[in-house]
């Protein structure tokens, strides 16, 4: 068995090389990475540190980050303000149970979230990850209808090509084919799927497909769940605000709740603080996570209206049936408070617009390439969709050789960089994409 000794970094190049091999061997033999095989894993790169938009590998190479650690590190890494928020909180307490106790970081964060989201969202449930916040949202919807005496309303309607997380209820509303969870068919709750949103330039869309399903099934549907404006991990698809407006109206008409999953899109990624603002609608239940803590710690929140909170409370024991051990972790809440302040104090709208303009200009030439099906940009998200899935190992190596960290999946090569990225750094990301796709 190999031993991993961090002090070796101060030693000779030879020792460092052997440490690197040992560490990577141990990692490969013992640790699962996301969606990987234990016996035939793809290579991983050992990271020593990260600063601003740069990731420093243990072998000395430096990569410009194009992923924001999956939508989360919006202010970049090792940010002095966020570091300090954690250090200050650490001196008081890193964690305390939330059953029967509360603390200022959670109260301040709840106030901030209530302030920056729709006026109707007044109640907050903190949990430890995006997937769990989706579980909680689904529970809220089901418990609400249960309290109304409508116990048959327990199914979810959603659209194809969505992604809402990897826990069981969350998996049940991911795309049943490409949502990475098709092997669980028959085990997951069977939900109702409309086609993925399609919008035409004149504003018309395939929302009538949702209407048909609601008309037929509304008595058994508790809620519609959807990622507003941008469908993330299920295909990096963008759709129009009119679709969301029509969806809101249909939910009202058929008496079903609307859950908006802003876990990926929240905190300015699409150009507005929350993507739903572009459609000028309000959710009955809203999930946020990822960039909530600026990518520092795992934290998510599920928010809802007074009508739903009171509805749930009127039933039986009146309690919402959830309570994770690390609920409202004070370190996570405190860094979230600082991250939201940092964002709101910055000229984020201008910055996202600049990133969007640059992505448009520098990625659009990819549409001329033979292997490319589509190029699209929304806010600080740039997507190059290929005709065929990428060879991940090969393209990853080429991107790392170009000095960038971009993690493609299936036929998607996409970036969503930290908002602090400079023009020349963003150009390095886009030119690396153009270069690896040019054969
Ligand atoms: C829209 C959306 N919902 C939910 C999740 C799940 O969040 P987590 O990975 O924190 O559980 C993700 C993660 O990618 C997401 O993009």
XYZ file of C-alpha atoms and ligand atoms in Angstrom:
455
model
C 0.000 0.000 0.000
C 1.376 3.451 -0.852
C 1.821 6.151 1.746
C 0.818 9.722 1.029
C 3.041 12.267 2.738
C 2.286 15.904 1.998
C 5.585 17.230 3.382
C 7.269 15.669 0.391
C 6.403 18.817 -1.589
C 9.384 20.500 0.062
C 11.718 17.723 -1.025
C 13.557 16.970 -4.231
C 12.029 16.810 -7.698
C 12.566 13.062 -7.739
C 10.692 12.522 -4.507
C 7.956 14.817 -5.715
C 7.599 12.751 -8.873
C 7.307 9.566 -6.850
C 4.800 11.202 -4.467
C 2.748 12.211 -7.479
C 2.712 8.678 -8.837
C 1.862 7.195 -5.429
C -0.942 9.656 -4.826
C -2.467 9.164 -8.269
C -2.107 5.371 -8.016
C -3.842 5.379 -4.643
C -6.565 7.644 -5.952
C -7.149 5.399 -8.980
C -7.266 2.202 -6.925
C -9.423 3.398 -4.022
C -11.497 6.489 -4.775
C -14.556 6.826 -6.946
C -14.816 10.068 -8.915
C -18.148 11.286 -10.342
C -19.673 8.787 -12.770
C -16.554 6.641 -13.081
C -15.616 2.999 -12.948
C -13.441 1.717 -10.103
C -11.659 -0.712 -12.409
C -11.308 1.378 -15.570
C -11.307 4.997 -14.427
C -10.285 7.884 -16.634
C -7.106 9.657 -15.483
C -7.346 12.366 -12.823
C -5.026 15.331 -12.310
C -3.622 16.077 -8.856
C -4.343 19.666 -7.791
C -2.027 21.371 -5.350
C -3.818 24.693 -4.982
C -6.084 27.148 -6.755
C -5.924 30.926 -6.806
C -8.198 33.349 -8.645
C -9.019 31.621 -11.951
C -5.894 29.451 -11.888
C -5.668 25.832 -10.843
C -2.152 24.703 -9.960
C -1.432 21.045 -10.594
C 1.017 19.143 -8.390
C 3.277 18.613 -11.419
C 3.728 22.398 -11.627
C 1.368 23.121 -14.540
C -1.152 25.921 -14.217
C -4.608 25.781 -15.808
C -7.138 28.562 -16.418
C -10.434 27.404 -14.953
C -13.368 27.283 -17.354
C -15.737 25.335 -15.111
C -16.033 27.297 -11.820
C -16.015 23.832 -10.194
C -19.361 23.053 -11.834
C -21.047 26.466 -11.658
C -20.039 27.233 -8.091
C -16.725 29.164 -7.759
C -18.081 32.422 -9.196
C -15.514 34.640 -7.426
C -12.572 32.348 -8.222
C -10.517 30.377 -5.714
C -8.790 31.364 -2.474
C -10.607 34.688 -2.284
C -9.393 36.746 0.697
C -12.900 37.929 1.668
C -14.361 34.432 1.574
C -11.330 32.959 3.354
C -11.709 35.538 6.078
C -15.445 34.823 6.497
C -14.616 31.182 7.171
C -11.678 31.974 9.459
C -13.775 34.346 11.568
C -16.625 31.870 11.843
C -14.233 29.019 12.630
C -13.133 30.840 15.778
C -16.751 30.880 16.981
C -18.007 27.435 15.896
C -17.685 25.326 12.795
C -20.910 23.454 13.357
C -23.804 23.172 15.736
C -26.933 21.066 15.393
C -29.929 22.973 14.018
C -32.538 21.006 15.999
C -33.611 23.298 18.830
C -30.688 25.690 18.224
C -30.130 28.481 15.744
C -27.352 30.953 14.885
C -26.721 34.322 13.311
C -25.068 33.087 10.066
C -28.250 31.126 9.201
C -30.576 33.971 10.177
C -28.572 36.505 8.156
C -28.478 34.171 5.153
C -32.209 33.488 5.301
C -32.827 37.261 5.336
C -30.532 37.796 2.345
C -32.210 35.015 0.357
C -35.680 36.318 1.188
C -34.542 39.812 0.119
C -32.985 38.878 -3.221
C -35.627 36.415 -4.455
C -39.321 36.989 -5.294
C -41.342 38.769 -2.627
C -43.596 35.743 -2.147
C -40.717 33.430 -1.116
C -40.537 33.966 2.648
C -39.543 30.607 4.141
C -36.207 28.825 3.868
C -35.069 25.248 4.453
C -31.270 24.806 4.459
C -29.736 21.526 3.353
C -26.349 20.184 2.388
C -26.488 19.800 -1.394
C -28.496 20.672 -4.458
C -29.912 17.157 -4.789
C -31.154 17.240 -1.204
C -32.755 20.640 -1.747
C -34.673 19.079 -4.653
C -35.783 16.195 -2.404
C -37.017 18.787 0.092
C -38.835 20.748 -2.633
C -40.645 17.581 -3.736
C -41.545 16.760 -0.124
C -42.881 20.273 0.388
C -45.133 19.929 -2.662
C -46.424 16.492 -1.674
C -46.949 17.454 1.966
C -48.796 20.602 0.883
C -51.355 18.658 -1.160
C -51.621 16.008 1.540
C -52.581 18.782 3.944
C -55.259 19.937 1.502
C -56.762 16.451 1.597
C -55.509 15.775 -1.963
C -53.428 12.682 -1.293
C -53.533 11.605 -4.947
C -51.507 14.644 -5.939
C -48.037 13.151 -5.472
C -46.517 12.881 -8.944
C -44.201 15.331 -10.680
C -44.367 16.626 -14.219
C -41.148 17.732 -15.852
C -39.490 18.144 -19.239
C -36.980 15.888 -20.965
C -33.300 16.803 -20.941
C -33.552 18.122 -17.407
C -31.145 17.388 -14.563
C -31.989 17.824 -10.887
C -29.456 15.686 -8.995
C -28.511 12.142 -8.075
C -30.638 11.225 -5.059
C -33.688 9.068 -5.711
C -36.525 11.577 -6.019
C -34.201 13.972 -7.871
C -33.202 11.167 -10.272
C -36.862 10.447 -10.977
C -37.224 13.905 -12.560
C -33.973 13.812 -14.562
C -34.210 12.951 -18.245
C -35.116 9.234 -18.223
C -32.861 8.454 -21.201
C -29.827 10.724 -21.141
C -30.085 11.658 -17.442
C -27.431 9.084 -16.487
C -30.009 7.175 -14.471
C -31.718 4.974 -17.062
C -30.538 1.819 -15.248
C -32.864 2.710 -12.351
C -35.978 2.523 -14.529
C -38.621 0.546 -12.679
C -37.111 1.448 -9.309
C -37.576 5.204 -9.459
C -40.966 6.843 -8.969
C -42.588 7.108 -12.410
C -43.015 10.762 -13.236
C -44.628 12.460 -16.212
C -42.353 13.832 -18.957
C -43.122 16.451 -21.588
C -40.721 16.959 -24.495
C -37.773 19.293 -23.844
C -38.762 22.948 -24.372
C -38.426 24.101 -27.988
C -38.951 27.747 -28.879
C -39.228 29.357 -32.298
C -37.992 32.883 -33.043
C -41.607 34.170 -33.109
C -42.004 33.185 -29.429
C -44.168 30.122 -30.102
C -43.145 26.870 -28.410
C -44.123 23.292 -27.694
C -45.696 24.250 -24.341
C -48.982 22.746 -25.627
C -47.396 19.325 -24.936
C -47.233 20.269 -21.249
C -50.822 21.453 -21.394
C -51.994 18.136 -22.844
C -50.283 16.238 -20.019
C -51.622 18.580 -17.338
C -55.143 18.331 -18.726
C -54.994 14.543 -18.533
C -53.111 14.102 -15.255
C -53.468 17.218 -13.104
C -55.436 15.438 -10.386
C -52.394 13.278 -9.649
C -49.729 15.980 -10.139
C -48.293 17.810 -7.132
C -45.866 20.041 -9.024
C -44.028 20.814 -12.220
C -40.258 20.992 -11.742
C -37.970 22.714 -14.247
C -34.624 24.479 -14.599
C -35.530 28.006 -15.720
C -34.135 29.289 -19.072
C -31.092 26.948 -19.100
C -31.217 23.169 -18.875
C -27.767 22.327 -17.507
C -26.261 18.869 -17.133
C -29.086 17.263 -19.172
C -27.892 18.938 -22.375
C -26.876 22.587 -21.846
C -30.005 23.740 -23.688
C -31.467 27.260 -23.574
C -35.142 28.061 -24.004
C -37.292 31.195 -24.168
C -38.891 33.218 -21.405
C -42.320 32.907 -23.049
C -42.234 29.158 -22.376
C -41.704 29.802 -18.668
C -44.456 32.414 -18.580
C -46.864 29.996 -20.243
C -45.790 27.248 -17.857
C -46.517 29.475 -14.845
C -49.981 30.240 -16.245
C -50.684 26.533 -16.850
C -49.641 25.617 -13.306
C -52.120 28.187 -11.977
C -54.858 26.990 -14.322
C -54.441 23.304 -13.415
C -53.760 23.844 -9.708
C -50.257 22.386 -9.571
C -47.226 23.971 -7.907
C -44.202 25.236 -9.833
C -40.772 24.250 -8.527
C -37.925 26.209 -10.115
C -34.508 24.603 -9.824
C -32.014 27.507 -9.901
C -29.186 25.405 -8.478
C -27.047 25.908 -11.601
C -28.513 29.155 -12.951
C -28.768 31.117 -9.690
C -26.483 33.982 -8.647
C -26.191 35.744 -12.008
C -24.872 32.984 -14.280
C -27.448 33.663 -17.023
C -27.244 37.484 -16.847
C -29.940 38.149 -14.245
C -29.524 37.372 -10.555
C -31.944 34.458 -11.028
C -32.941 33.120 -14.430
C -36.685 33.198 -13.637
C -36.475 37.027 -13.534
C -36.138 36.973 -17.330
C -39.691 35.621 -17.538
C -40.957 37.862 -14.739
C -42.577 34.955 -12.913
C -42.509 33.657 -9.343
C -41.946 30.093 -8.181
C -44.027 28.350 -5.544
C -40.859 26.559 -4.476
C -37.287 27.562 -5.390
C -34.051 25.580 -5.043
C -30.638 27.263 -4.862
C -27.182 25.776 -4.237
C -23.777 25.604 -5.968
C -22.728 29.320 -6.228
C -24.618 30.046 -2.985
C -21.334 29.703 -1.066
C -19.127 30.929 -3.927
C -18.069 27.311 -4.295
C -16.479 27.123 -0.826
C -18.695 24.665 1.006
C -21.657 22.467 0.235
C -24.913 24.240 1.035
C -28.320 24.557 -0.607
C -31.677 26.057 0.241
C -35.289 25.348 -0.645
C -37.551 28.380 -0.380
C -41.302 28.627 -0.452
C -44.308 30.874 0.048
C -46.296 31.520 3.196
C -49.326 29.821 1.621
C -47.391 26.569 1.158
C -45.585 26.781 4.504
C -48.860 27.362 6.319
C -50.537 24.632 4.289
C -47.908 22.084 5.328
C -48.145 23.249 8.928
C -51.896 22.739 9.016
C -51.574 18.992 8.436
C -51.319 16.341 11.184
C -48.245 17.088 13.284
C -47.618 20.108 11.032
C -43.941 19.401 10.536
C -41.879 19.358 7.374
C -40.399 15.871 7.363
C -36.723 16.590 6.836
C -33.722 17.436 9.049
C -30.176 16.682 7.899
C -27.334 16.551 10.447
C -25.388 19.349 8.790
C -28.432 21.525 8.129
C -27.506 25.244 8.009
C -23.843 24.566 8.781
C -22.558 27.890 10.209
C -19.313 27.932 8.223
C -21.235 27.375 4.997
C -23.890 29.966 5.895
C -21.258 32.552 6.787
C -19.277 32.100 3.585
C -22.587 32.238 1.658
C -23.343 35.586 3.326
C -19.972 36.937 2.213
C -20.290 35.488 -1.280
C -23.711 37.109 -1.808
C -22.368 40.457 -0.505
C -19.353 40.223 -2.817
C -21.611 39.503 -5.774
C -24.098 42.276 -5.028
C -21.318 44.815 -4.426
C -19.688 43.974 -7.771
C -20.858 45.241 -11.153
C -21.934 41.685 -11.940
C -24.465 42.514 -14.665
C -21.837 44.421 -16.651
C -19.255 41.688 -16.128
C -21.599 38.893 -17.257
C -22.533 40.963 -20.308
C -18.835 41.379 -21.171
C -18.246 37.649 -20.794
C -21.305 36.920 -22.950
C -20.115 39.294 -25.701
C -16.643 37.800 -25.692
C -17.930 34.215 -25.715
C -20.178 35.051 -28.681
C -17.324 36.596 -30.621
C -14.715 33.968 -29.858
C -16.779 30.764 -29.874
C -18.960 31.501 -32.914
C -16.147 30.604 -35.376
C -16.518 27.020 -34.079
C -19.839 26.801 -35.946
C -17.814 26.590 -39.180
C -16.054 23.416 -38.017
C -17.133 20.112 -39.589
C -17.650 18.290 -36.289
C -19.769 21.059 -34.683
C -23.577 20.922 -34.599
C -24.299 24.160 -32.717
C -22.676 26.988 -30.785
C -24.701 28.871 -28.175
C -24.034 31.425 -25.478
C -26.177 32.669 -22.615
C -24.761 34.988 -19.946
C -21.494 33.518 -18.693
C -22.167 30.125 -20.324
C -20.631 29.111 -23.648
C -21.535 25.814 -25.324
C -20.131 24.081 -28.383
C -22.273 21.063 -29.213
C -20.607 18.459 -31.418
C -22.241 15.992 -33.785
C -20.655 13.022 -31.961
C -19.706 12.444 -28.299
C -16.128 13.398 -27.437
C -13.375 10.951 -26.538
C -13.097 12.407 -23.027
C -9.629 11.086 -22.203
C -8.141 12.374 -25.421
C -9.798 15.794 -25.452
C -9.097 16.312 -21.733
C -5.378 15.695 -22.273
C -5.302 18.115 -25.194
C -7.109 20.814 -23.203
C -4.730 20.410 -20.256
C -1.782 20.656 -22.662
C -3.269 23.979 -23.792
C -3.247 25.177 -20.157
C -7.002 25.182 -19.520
C -9.416 23.254 -17.322
C -12.519 22.399 -19.341
C -14.433 19.184 -18.692
C -16.572 18.170 -21.696
C -19.326 15.559 -21.451
C -21.051 13.548 -24.179
C -21.071 15.829 -27.223
C -20.798 19.036 -25.210
C -17.701 21.180 -24.828
C -18.809 24.036 -22.600
C -17.462 26.672 -20.253
C -18.856 28.714 -17.381
C -15.841 30.563 -15.976
C -15.560 32.435 -12.666
C -16.959 35.962 -13.096
C -13.591 37.491 -12.182
C -11.964 36.124 -15.340
C -9.931 38.664 -17.364
C -10.339 39.112 -21.120
C -7.025 37.461 -22.003
C -7.745 34.508 -19.698
C -11.154 33.972 -21.296
C -9.516 34.157 -24.724
C -7.183 31.397 -23.633
C -10.213 29.197 -22.841
C -11.997 29.917 -26.118
C -8.894 29.542 -28.266
C -8.120 26.210 -26.584
C -11.615 25.010 -27.569
C -11.188 26.203 -31.158
C -7.763 24.603 -31.312
C -8.747 21.146 -30.006
C -11.783 21.008 -32.283
C -9.817 22.018 -35.363
C -8.430 18.879 -36.976
C -30.003 22.135 -11.995
C -29.362 21.240 -10.969
N -30.110 20.745 -9.972
C -29.581 19.954 -9.019
C -28.249 19.606 -9.042
C -27.674 18.709 -7.968
O -26.861 19.453 -7.110
P -25.740 18.734 -6.230
O -24.720 18.190 -7.173
O -25.213 19.828 -5.338
O -26.425 17.659 -5.452
C -27.436 20.084 -10.068
C -26.016 19.698 -10.148
O -25.357 19.769 -11.160
C -27.998 20.928 -11.061
O -27.263 21.420 -12.077
